[in-house]
Coordinates of C-alpha atoms in Angstrom, one line a residue:
M1 CA 14.3 -4.5 15.5
F2 CA 16.2 -7.7 15.5
G3 CA 19.1 -7.6 13.0
S4 CA 20.0 -10.2 10.5
G5 CA 23.3 -12.1 10.2
S6 CA 25.4 -12.8 13.2
S7 CA 22.6 -12.1 15.7
T8 CA 20.7 -15.2 14.7
G9 CA 23.6 -17.3 13.6
H10 CA 21.8 -18.0 10.3
D11 CA 21.9 -16.6 6.8
N12 CA 19.1 -14.3 5.6
S13 CA 18.0 -16.9 3.1
G14 CA 14.9 -18.7 4.3
V15 CA 14.2 -16.4 7.2
I16 CA 10.6 -15.5 8.1
P17 CA 9.4 -12.2 9.5
V18 CA 7.5 -12.9 12.7
R19 CA 5.7 -10.4 14.9
F20 CA 5.8 -10.9 18.7
V21 CA 3.2 -9.1 20.8
W22 CA 2.9 -8.3 24.5
P23 CA -0.7 -7.0 25.0
Y24 CA -0.5 -6.6 28.8
G25 CA 0.9 -3.1 29.1
G26 CA 4.0 -1.8 30.9
G27 CA 6.5 1.0 30.8
E28 CA 9.5 -0.7 29.0
V29 CA 9.1 -4.1 27.3
S30 CA 11.8 -6.1 25.7
I31 CA 12.1 -9.7 24.4
F32 CA 15.0 -12.1 24.2
G33 CA 15.3 -15.8 23.5
T34 CA 17.2 -18.5 21.6
F35 CA 17.2 -16.2 18.5
T36 CA 19.4 -13.7 20.5
R37 CA 21.4 -16.5 22.2
W38 CA 19.7 -15.5 25.4
I39 CA 22.0 -12.5 25.6
D40 CA 20.7 -9.4 23.7
L41 CA 17.5 -7.8 24.8
L42 CA 15.4 -6.5 21.8
P43 CA 13.2 -3.5 22.8
M44 CA 9.5 -3.7 21.7
S45 CA 7.6 -0.6 20.6
L46 CA 4.0 0.5 21.4
V47 CA 1.4 -0.2 18.8
E48 CA -0.1 3.2 17.7
G49 CA -3.6 3.6 19.2
S50 CA -3.1 0.7 21.6
P51 CA -1.4 2.0 24.8
N52 CA -1.1 -1.5 26.3
V53 CA 0.2 -3.4 23.3
F54 CA 3.9 -3.8 22.5
Q55 CA 5.3 -5.5 19.4
I56 CA 8.4 -6.3 17.5
V57 CA 9.1 -8.0 14.1
V58 CA 11.9 -10.5 14.2
S59 CA 13.4 -12.4 11.2
L60 CA 13.6 -16.1 12.2
V61 CA 14.5 -19.4 10.5
P62 CA 12.0 -22.3 10.6
G63 CA 12.3 -24.4 13.7
L64 CA 11.9 -24.3 17.5
H65 CA 12.3 -20.9 19.2
Q66 CA 12.0 -20.1 23.0
F67 CA 11.6 -16.6 24.4
K68 CA 10.8 -14.5 27.4
F69 CA 9.6 -10.9 27.9
R70 CA 11.1 -8.4 30.2
V71 CA 8.6 -5.9 31.5
D72 CA 9.7 -3.0 33.7
G73 CA 12.7 -5.0 34.9
Q74 CA 10.8 -8.3 35.6
W75 CA 11.0 -11.5 33.6
R76 CA 7.5 -12.5 32.3
V77 CA 5.9 -15.1 30.1
D78 CA 2.6 -14.9 28.3
D79 CA 0.5 -17.7 29.9
Q80 CA -1.9 -17.6 26.9
L81 CA 0.9 -19.0 24.8
S82 CA 2.6 -22.3 25.0
F83 CA 5.1 -22.4 27.9
V84 CA 7.4 -25.0 29.4
D85 CA 9.7 -25.3 32.4
G86 CA 12.8 -25.3 30.3
P87 CA 16.5 -25.0 31.0
Y88 CA 16.1 -21.2 31.6
G89 CA 13.0 -21.4 33.8
V90 CA 9.5 -21.0 32.4
V91 CA 9.7 -19.9 28.8
N92 CA 7.3 -19.5 25.9
T93 CA 7.9 -21.7 22.9
V94 CA 6.9 -21.7 19.3
V95 CA 7.8 -23.7 16.2
L96 CA 7.9 -22.0 12.8
T97 CA 6.9 -24.0 9.7
R98 CA 6.3 -23.2 6.1
D99 CA 2.7 -24.6 6.0
P100 CA 0.0 -22.7 4.1
P101 CA -0.9 -19.5 5.9
Q102 CA -3.4 -19.9 8.8
I103 CA -4.6 -17.7 11.5
L104 CA -4.7 -19.6 14.7
N105 CA -6.6 -18.6 17.8
S106 CA -8.5 -20.1 20.6
E107 CA -11.6 -20.6 18.4
T108 CA -9.9 -22.7 15.8
P109 CA -11.5 -26.2 15.7
G110 CA -9.0 -28.8 16.9
R111 CA -6.6 -26.3 18.4
S112 CA -6.0 -25.5 22.0
N113 CA -6.1 -22.1 23.5
M114 CA -2.3 -22.4 23.9
E115 CA -1.8 -21.7 20.1
L116 CA -0.9 -18.4 18.7
D117 CA -0.7 -16.6 15.3
D118 CA 1.8 -13.8 15.0
V119 CA -0.9 -11.4 13.6
S120 CA -3.8 -12.4 15.7
V121 CA -3.4 -9.4 18.0
C122 CA -3.8 -5.9 16.4
P123 CA -3.1 -7.1 12.8
D124 CA -1.2 -4.6 10.6
I125 CA -1.9 -4.3 6.8
E126 CA 1.9 -4.1 6.0
L127 CA 2.6 -7.2 8.2
L128 CA -0.2 -9.1 6.5
K129 CA 1.4 -8.4 3.2
A130 CA 4.5 -10.2 4.5
E131 CA 4.8 -13.9 4.4
L132 CA 2.3 -15.5 6.8
V133 CA 3.5 -18.5 8.8
T134 CA 1.9 -21.0 11.1
L135 CA 3.3 -21.0 14.6
L136 CA 2.7 -24.5 15.8
V137 CA 3.2 -24.5 19.5
R138 CA 4.9 -27.6 20.9
T139 CA 6.7 -28.3 24.0
F140 CA 10.5 -28.3 24.1
Q141 CA 10.5 -32.0 24.9
E142 CA 8.4 -32.8 21.9
V143 CA 10.7 -31.1 19.5
I144 CA 14.0 -32.4 20.8
Q145 CA 12.9 -35.9 21.8
G146 CA 15.8 -37.1 19.8
I147 CA 16.6 -38.8 16.6
S148 CA 16.2 -42.5 16.0
A149 CA 19.0 -45.0 16.5
T150 CA 18.9 -45.5 12.7
E151 CA 19.4 -41.7 12.0
L152 CA 22.2 -41.6 14.5
E153 CA 24.0 -44.6 12.9
V154 CA 23.5 -43.0 9.4
S155 CA 25.2 -39.8 10.6
R156 CA 28.1 -41.7 12.3
H157 CA 28.5 -43.9 9.2
R158 CA 28.8 -40.9 6.8
I159 CA 31.3 -39.1 9.1
S160 CA 33.3 -42.3 9.6
A161 CA 33.4 -42.9 5.8
F162 CA 34.7 -39.4 5.2
L163 CA 37.4 -39.8 7.8
S164 CA 38.4 -43.2 6.4
T165 CA 38.8 -41.9 2.9
H166 CA 40.7 -38.7 3.5
T167 CA 44.3 -38.6 4.7
A168 CA 46.4 -36.6 7.1
Y169 CA 48.1 -35.1 4.1
E170 CA 45.0 -32.9 3.6
L171 CA 45.5 -31.4 7.1
L172 CA 48.8 -29.8 6.1
P173 CA 48.5 -26.0 5.6
E174 CA 49.8 -24.4 2.4
S175 CA 52.4 -22.6 4.5
G176 CA 53.5 -22.5 8.1
K177 CA 56.2 -23.7 10.5
V178 CA 56.6 -26.5 13.0
I179 CA 59.0 -25.9 15.9
A180 CA 60.9 -28.8 17.4
L181 CA 63.2 -28.8 20.4
D182 CA 66.5 -30.7 20.9
V183 CA 66.4 -32.9 24.0
T184 CA 69.7 -31.4 25.2
L185 CA 68.2 -28.0 25.7
P186 CA 67.8 -26.9 29.3
V187 CA 64.2 -26.9 30.5
K188 CA 64.3 -23.2 31.3
Q189 CA 65.3 -22.4 27.7
A190 CA 62.5 -24.6 26.3
F191 CA 60.1 -22.9 28.7
H192 CA 61.0 -19.5 27.2
I193 CA 60.8 -20.8 23.6
L194 CA 57.3 -22.0 24.0
Y195 CA 56.3 -18.7 25.6
E196 CA 57.9 -16.5 23.0
Q197 CA 56.5 -18.6 20.1
G198 CA 53.0 -18.7 21.7
I199 CA 52.7 -22.5 21.4
P200 CA 51.7 -24.9 24.2
M201 CA 53.8 -27.9 23.0
A202 CA 56.7 -28.9 20.7
P203 CA 58.1 -32.3 19.4
L204 CA 61.5 -33.4 20.7
W205 CA 64.4 -34.3 18.5
D206 CA 67.2 -36.6 19.6
F207 CA 70.3 -35.8 17.5
C208 CA 72.1 -39.0 18.6
K209 CA 69.3 -41.2 17.7
G210 CA 68.3 -39.2 14.6
Q211 CA 64.7 -39.5 15.6
F212 CA 61.8 -37.6 17.1
V213 CA 61.4 -39.1 20.5
G214 CA 58.6 -37.3 22.3
V215 CA 56.7 -34.1 22.9
L216 CA 57.2 -31.4 25.5
T217 CA 53.9 -29.9 26.7
A218 CA 52.6 -27.4 29.1
L219 CA 51.8 -30.3 31.5
D220 CA 55.5 -31.0 31.7
F221 CA 56.0 -27.5 33.1
I222 CA 53.2 -27.9 35.5
L223 CA 54.8 -31.1 36.8
I224 CA 58.2 -29.4 37.0
L225 CA 57.0 -26.5 39.0
R226 CA 55.1 -28.7 41.4
E227 CA 58.1 -31.0 41.8
L228 CA 60.6 -28.2 42.4
G229 CA 58.1 -26.6 44.8
T230 CA 58.4 -29.6 47.1
H231 CA 62.2 -29.1 47.5
G232 CA 62.3 -25.5 48.6
S233 CA 60.3 -22.4 49.2
N234 CA 61.5 -20.7 46.0
L235 CA 61.5 -21.7 42.4
T236 CA 64.9 -20.5 41.3
E237 CA 66.3 -20.0 37.9
E238 CA 69.3 -22.2 38.8
E239 CA 67.0 -25.2 39.6
L240 CA 65.5 -25.0 36.2
E241 CA 68.9 -24.5 34.6
T242 CA 70.1 -27.9 35.8
H243 CA 67.4 -29.8 34.1
T244 CA 67.8 -30.7 30.4
I245 CA 64.7 -31.9 28.6
S246 CA 66.1 -35.5 28.4
A247 CA 66.9 -35.5 32.1
W248 CA 63.4 -34.3 32.9
K249 CA 61.8 -36.9 30.7
E250 CA 63.9 -39.6 32.4
G251 CA 62.9 -38.3 35.8
K252 CA 59.2 -38.0 34.8
M253 CA 59.2 -41.7 34.0
H254 CA 59.8 -42.5 37.6
L255 CA 57.7 -39.6 38.9
N256 CA 54.6 -40.9 37.2
R257 CA 55.3 -44.5 38.3
Q258 CA 54.2 -45.8 34.9
I259 CA 54.3 -49.6 35.6
D260 CA 53.7 -52.3 33.0
G261 CA 52.4 -55.8 33.7
S262 CA 55.9 -57.0 34.8
G263 CA 56.2 -54.4 37.4
R264 CA 58.9 -52.5 35.5
A265 CA 58.9 -48.8 34.8
Y266 CA 58.5 -47.9 31.2
S267 CA 58.5 -44.8 29.0
K268 CA 55.9 -44.0 26.4
H269 CA 56.9 -44.1 22.8
L270 CA 56.2 -41.1 20.6
I271 CA 52.7 -41.3 19.1
H272 CA 52.9 -40.2 15.5
A273 CA 51.3 -40.7 12.1
G274 CA 52.3 -40.6 8.5
P275 CA 50.9 -38.2 5.8
Y276 CA 49.0 -41.1 4.1
D277 CA 47.3 -42.4 7.3
S278 CA 43.6 -41.8 7.3
M279 CA 42.0 -39.0 9.3
K280 CA 40.1 -41.6 11.2
D281 CA 43.4 -43.4 12.2
V282 CA 44.8 -40.1 13.4
S283 CA 41.7 -39.3 15.4
L284 CA 41.8 -42.7 17.1
K285 CA 45.4 -42.3 18.0
I286 CA 44.7 -39.0 19.7
L287 CA 41.7 -40.3 21.5
Q288 CA 43.1 -43.7 22.6
N289 CA 46.4 -42.2 23.8
S290 CA 44.8 -39.1 25.5
V291 CA 47.1 -36.7 23.6
S292 CA 46.2 -33.3 22.1
T293 CA 48.3 -33.6 19.0
V294 CA 50.0 -36.2 16.8
P295 CA 53.1 -35.2 14.8
I296 CA 52.8 -36.1 11.1
I297 CA 56.2 -37.5 10.2
H298 CA 57.4 -38.7 6.8
S299 CA 60.5 -40.7 5.9
A300 CA 61.5 -41.7 2.4
S301 CA 63.5 -44.7 3.7
Q302 CA 62.0 -47.9 4.9
D303 CA 64.0 -47.9 8.1
G304 CA 62.5 -44.5 9.1
S305 CA 65.8 -42.7 9.0
F306 CA 66.0 -39.0 8.1
P307 CA 62.4 -38.3 9.2
Q308 CA 60.7 -35.0 8.2
L309 CA 58.3 -33.3 10.6
L310 CA 55.4 -32.0 8.4
H311 CA 52.7 -31.0 10.8
L312 CA 51.1 -31.3 14.2
A313 CA 47.7 -32.8 13.6
S314 CA 44.9 -32.1 16.1
L315 CA 41.2 -32.9 16.5
S316 CA 40.5 -29.2 15.8
G317 CA 42.0 -29.4 12.3
I318 CA 40.2 -32.7 11.6
L319 CA 36.9 -31.2 12.8
K320 CA 37.4 -28.2 10.5
C321 CA 37.7 -30.6 7.6
I322 CA 34.4 -32.4 8.6
C323 CA 32.6 -29.0 8.9
R324 CA 33.9 -27.8 5.5
Y325 CA 33.0 -31.1 3.8
F326 CA 29.4 -31.2 5.1
R327 CA 28.8 -27.5 5.1
H328 CA 26.3 -27.6 2.2
S329 CA 24.9 -31.0 3.1
A330 CA 24.4 -30.8 6.8
G331 CA 20.9 -32.2 6.3
S332 CA 22.4 -35.6 5.4
L333 CA 23.6 -35.7 9.0
P334 CA 20.4 -35.6 11.2
V335 CA 22.4 -35.7 14.4
L336 CA 24.0 -32.3 13.7
Q337 CA 20.7 -30.5 14.1
Q338 CA 20.1 -31.9 17.7
P339 CA 20.5 -29.6 20.7
I340 CA 23.5 -30.6 22.7
C341 CA 21.3 -31.1 25.8
S342 CA 19.4 -33.9 24.0
I343 CA 22.4 -36.1 23.3
P344 CA 25.0 -37.8 25.5
L345 CA 27.8 -35.3 25.1
G346 CA 30.2 -33.6 27.4
T347 CA 30.5 -33.3 31.2
W348 CA 27.6 -31.7 33.0
V349 CA 27.3 -30.3 36.5
P350 CA 25.4 -32.9 38.5
K351 CA 21.9 -32.1 39.5
I352 CA 20.9 -32.2 43.2
G353 CA 20.4 -35.9 44.2
E354 CA 21.7 -37.2 40.9
P355 CA 23.9 -40.2 41.5
N356 CA 26.9 -41.5 39.7
R357 CA 27.7 -38.3 37.8
R358 CA 31.3 -37.2 37.6
P359 CA 31.6 -33.7 39.2
L360 CA 32.8 -30.8 37.1
A361 CA 36.1 -29.4 38.4
M362 CA 35.7 -25.6 39.1
L363 CA 37.7 -23.2 41.3
R364 CA 37.2 -19.7 42.8
P365 CA 39.5 -16.9 41.7
N366 CA 41.1 -16.7 45.2
A367 CA 42.2 -20.4 45.1
S368 CA 45.9 -20.8 44.9
L369 CA 47.8 -21.4 41.7
G370 CA 49.2 -24.6 43.4
A371 CA 45.7 -25.9 43.8
A372 CA 44.9 -25.2 40.1
L373 CA 48.1 -26.9 38.9
S374 CA 47.4 -30.0 41.1
L375 CA 43.8 -30.2 39.8
L376 CA 45.0 -29.9 36.2
A377 CA 47.6 -32.7 36.7
Q378 CA 45.5 -35.1 38.8
A379 CA 42.0 -34.7 37.3
N380 CA 43.3 -35.2 33.8
V381 CA 41.6 -32.0 32.5
S382 CA 43.1 -29.4 30.3
S383 CA 41.3 -26.4 31.8
I384 CA 39.3 -25.3 34.9
P385 CA 36.4 -22.9 34.9
I386 CA 37.0 -20.0 37.4
V387 CA 33.6 -19.1 38.9
N388 CA 32.2 -16.8 41.6
D389 CA 30.1 -17.9 44.6
N390 CA 27.1 -18.4 42.3
D391 CA 29.1 -20.6 40.0
S392 CA 28.9 -17.9 37.3
L393 CA 31.8 -18.0 34.9
L394 CA 34.5 -15.4 35.4
D395 CA 37.5 -16.9 33.5
V396 CA 39.3 -20.1 32.6
Y397 CA 42.7 -21.4 33.7
S398 CA 44.2 -23.8 31.2
R399 CA 47.4 -25.8 31.1
S400 CA 48.8 -23.5 28.4
D401 CA 48.5 -20.5 30.7
I402 CA 51.5 -21.9 32.7
T403 CA 53.8 -20.5 29.9
A404 CA 52.8 -16.9 31.0
L405 CA 55.1 -17.4 34.0
A406 CA 58.0 -17.2 31.6
K407 CA 57.4 -13.4 31.4
D408 CA 60.1 -11.6 33.4
K409 CA 61.0 -15.0 34.9
A410 CA 58.0 -14.9 37.1
Y411 CA 58.3 -18.6 37.8
A412 CA 61.5 -17.8 39.9
Q413 CA 59.8 -15.3 42.1
I414 CA 56.5 -16.9 43.0
H415 CA 55.2 -19.3 45.6
L416 CA 52.6 -21.6 44.1
D417 CA 50.5 -21.7 47.3
E418 CA 50.6 -18.0 47.8
I419 CA 49.7 -16.6 44.4
S420 CA 46.0 -16.8 43.5
I421 CA 44.6 -17.9 40.2
H422 CA 43.3 -14.3 39.7
Q423 CA 46.9 -13.0 40.1
A424 CA 48.3 -15.7 37.8
L425 CA 45.7 -14.8 35.1
Q426 CA 46.6 -11.1 35.4
L427 CA 50.2 -12.1 34.7
G428 CA 49.1 -13.9 31.6
Q429 CA 46.8 -11.1 30.3
N430 CA 49.5 -8.5 30.8
A431 CA 52.1 -10.8 29.0
N432 CA 49.7 -11.4 26.1
S433 CA 47.9 -8.1 25.9
S434 CA 48.6 -8.0 22.1
N435 CA 47.2 -11.5 21.7
A436 CA 43.6 -11.7 20.6
F437 CA 43.2 -14.9 22.6
Y438 CA 43.4 -12.8 25.8
N439 CA 41.2 -10.0 24.5
G440 CA 37.7 -11.3 25.2
Q441 CA 38.2 -14.7 23.6
R442 CA 39.5 -16.8 26.5
C443 CA 36.1 -18.1 27.6
Q444 CA 34.5 -19.9 24.7
M445 CA 30.9 -20.5 25.6
C446 CA 27.7 -22.1 24.3
L447 CA 24.2 -22.7 25.4
R448 CA 22.5 -26.1 26.1
T449 CA 20.0 -25.3 23.3
D450 CA 22.8 -24.8 20.7
S451 CA 22.9 -27.5 18.0
L452 CA 25.7 -29.9 17.7
H453 CA 26.6 -28.4 14.3
K454 CA 27.0 -24.9 15.9
V455 CA 29.2 -26.4 18.6
M456 CA 31.3 -28.2 16.1
E457 CA 31.8 -25.0 14.0
R458 CA 33.1 -23.2 17.1
L459 CA 35.4 -26.0 18.2
A460 CA 36.9 -26.1 14.7
N461 CA 38.4 -22.6 15.3
P462 CA 42.2 -22.6 15.9
G463 CA 43.1 -22.7 19.6
V464 CA 39.6 -23.7 20.8
R465 CA 39.7 -27.0 22.6
R466 CA 36.5 -26.8 24.7
L467 CA 33.3 -24.9 25.1
L468 CA 31.8 -24.1 28.5
I469 CA 28.1 -24.6 28.6
V470 CA 26.6 -21.6 30.5
E471 CA 23.1 -20.6 31.6
A472 CA 21.9 -17.6 29.6
G473 CA 22.0 -14.3 31.5
S474 CA 23.7 -15.6 34.7
K475 CA 26.5 -17.4 32.9
R476 CA 26.2 -20.1 35.5
V477 CA 28.4 -23.0 34.4
E478 CA 26.3 -26.0 33.5
G479 CA 29.0 -28.2 31.8
V480 CA 31.8 -28.4 29.3
I481 CA 32.2 -30.0 25.9
S482 CA 35.7 -30.8 24.6
L483 CA 36.9 -31.8 21.2
S484 CA 37.5 -35.3 22.4
D485 CA 33.9 -35.5 23.6
V486 CA 32.6 -34.6 20.2
F487 CA 34.8 -37.1 18.4
R488 CA 33.9 -39.9 20.8
F489 CA 30.3 -39.3 20.2
L490 CA 30.6 -39.0 16.4
L491 CA 32.6 -42.1 16.2
G492 CA 30.5 -44.0 18.7
I493 CA 33.4 -44.9 21.0

């Protein structure tokens, strides 16, 4: 029996008991579908007195549902029901509504023989006492053909209005700490601090200037390791000891060859916001400057002296506020109910023969760590799916994983081109064995049939910056959706 709660991703309120029937015999019969996230198989039981008929009652919410049967180890569909060639092969489809009870079958005038009633085969008295529903069979394309341009603009306007009228001050937690690093610290010491504190980045404080002047991120360490690797076969502790944060930032300016219109090298200024800036302004600063966080800094003086670092604002925290605000009025945002495969969102693996589609960066576990770091730096991505020969997801290597090399000073003992991603990930998992992030939560996934609202709820969780879109069952990577993807779509930019 299909359980309630987390299995469906919905509350029990408004659910409808539906009986699924497989009348074609078999030894062991199960069913799975969108209502089990295409993961859990629900065993079906024989109907008493009918040796070839299997059934199961599942509590579902109104809406579109897709499903398949598994009979004696083989995937099957009932060709007497509506079926489509969907994202998971040929699947049966039904739509639940709360119309007055009807019994649909092939003899119903005006109905095709592709329609089904959940009690039309071997009806049960107890089941008939339950709430009857109409199963209107529609194709997957008919149901998710998309919302109108007007509905999309209404959704975007309401989200934009919320972000414009709420400030960064509301992002501040009731309690917490923000770690900043002095620019005179050696890079090696900063490396260890980030690792020990379990943080991927930290703002930089210049005591001489009395200002916050930048941010040190995991990408800095990726660039450092790659740069040092070009000057010798070993990454020694002494080499890292000679680099202060300020010296590295000065060298990075020339390393990146950031050139303005006059042909002169320039350094980026710190991107920050004040506590009374709107959430929309903070979001736009993050998106337009391609940064992951924006420090929220407050100064009581007009000249900006004696600044106070209050918080590190991120798209994840802003998205959490959006989800909380619209939690009980999601119906006012029609776009949130759309499956992610029906809207222009994220980066998808190109189909064969599909032109002008940006490829999705993926690597095999035996690829070198050097190759992974080069891809992270050059492709301007924050993580890389690690897949097998069938492109099925095995793990993820992210920029923040580089801090695991601080454990036992591993960075001073490795050769980037000789250690594999698999070995590097093992270092990280051993170093963070007590961290829940490394205990089954590294690979945050979703399905192409998941609604935008469900995707937003997951991305609003702390530490989650992207979801990998996978095929049910095989876990073949189909695409990736990041926080910035969601915000660019919601804001229409």
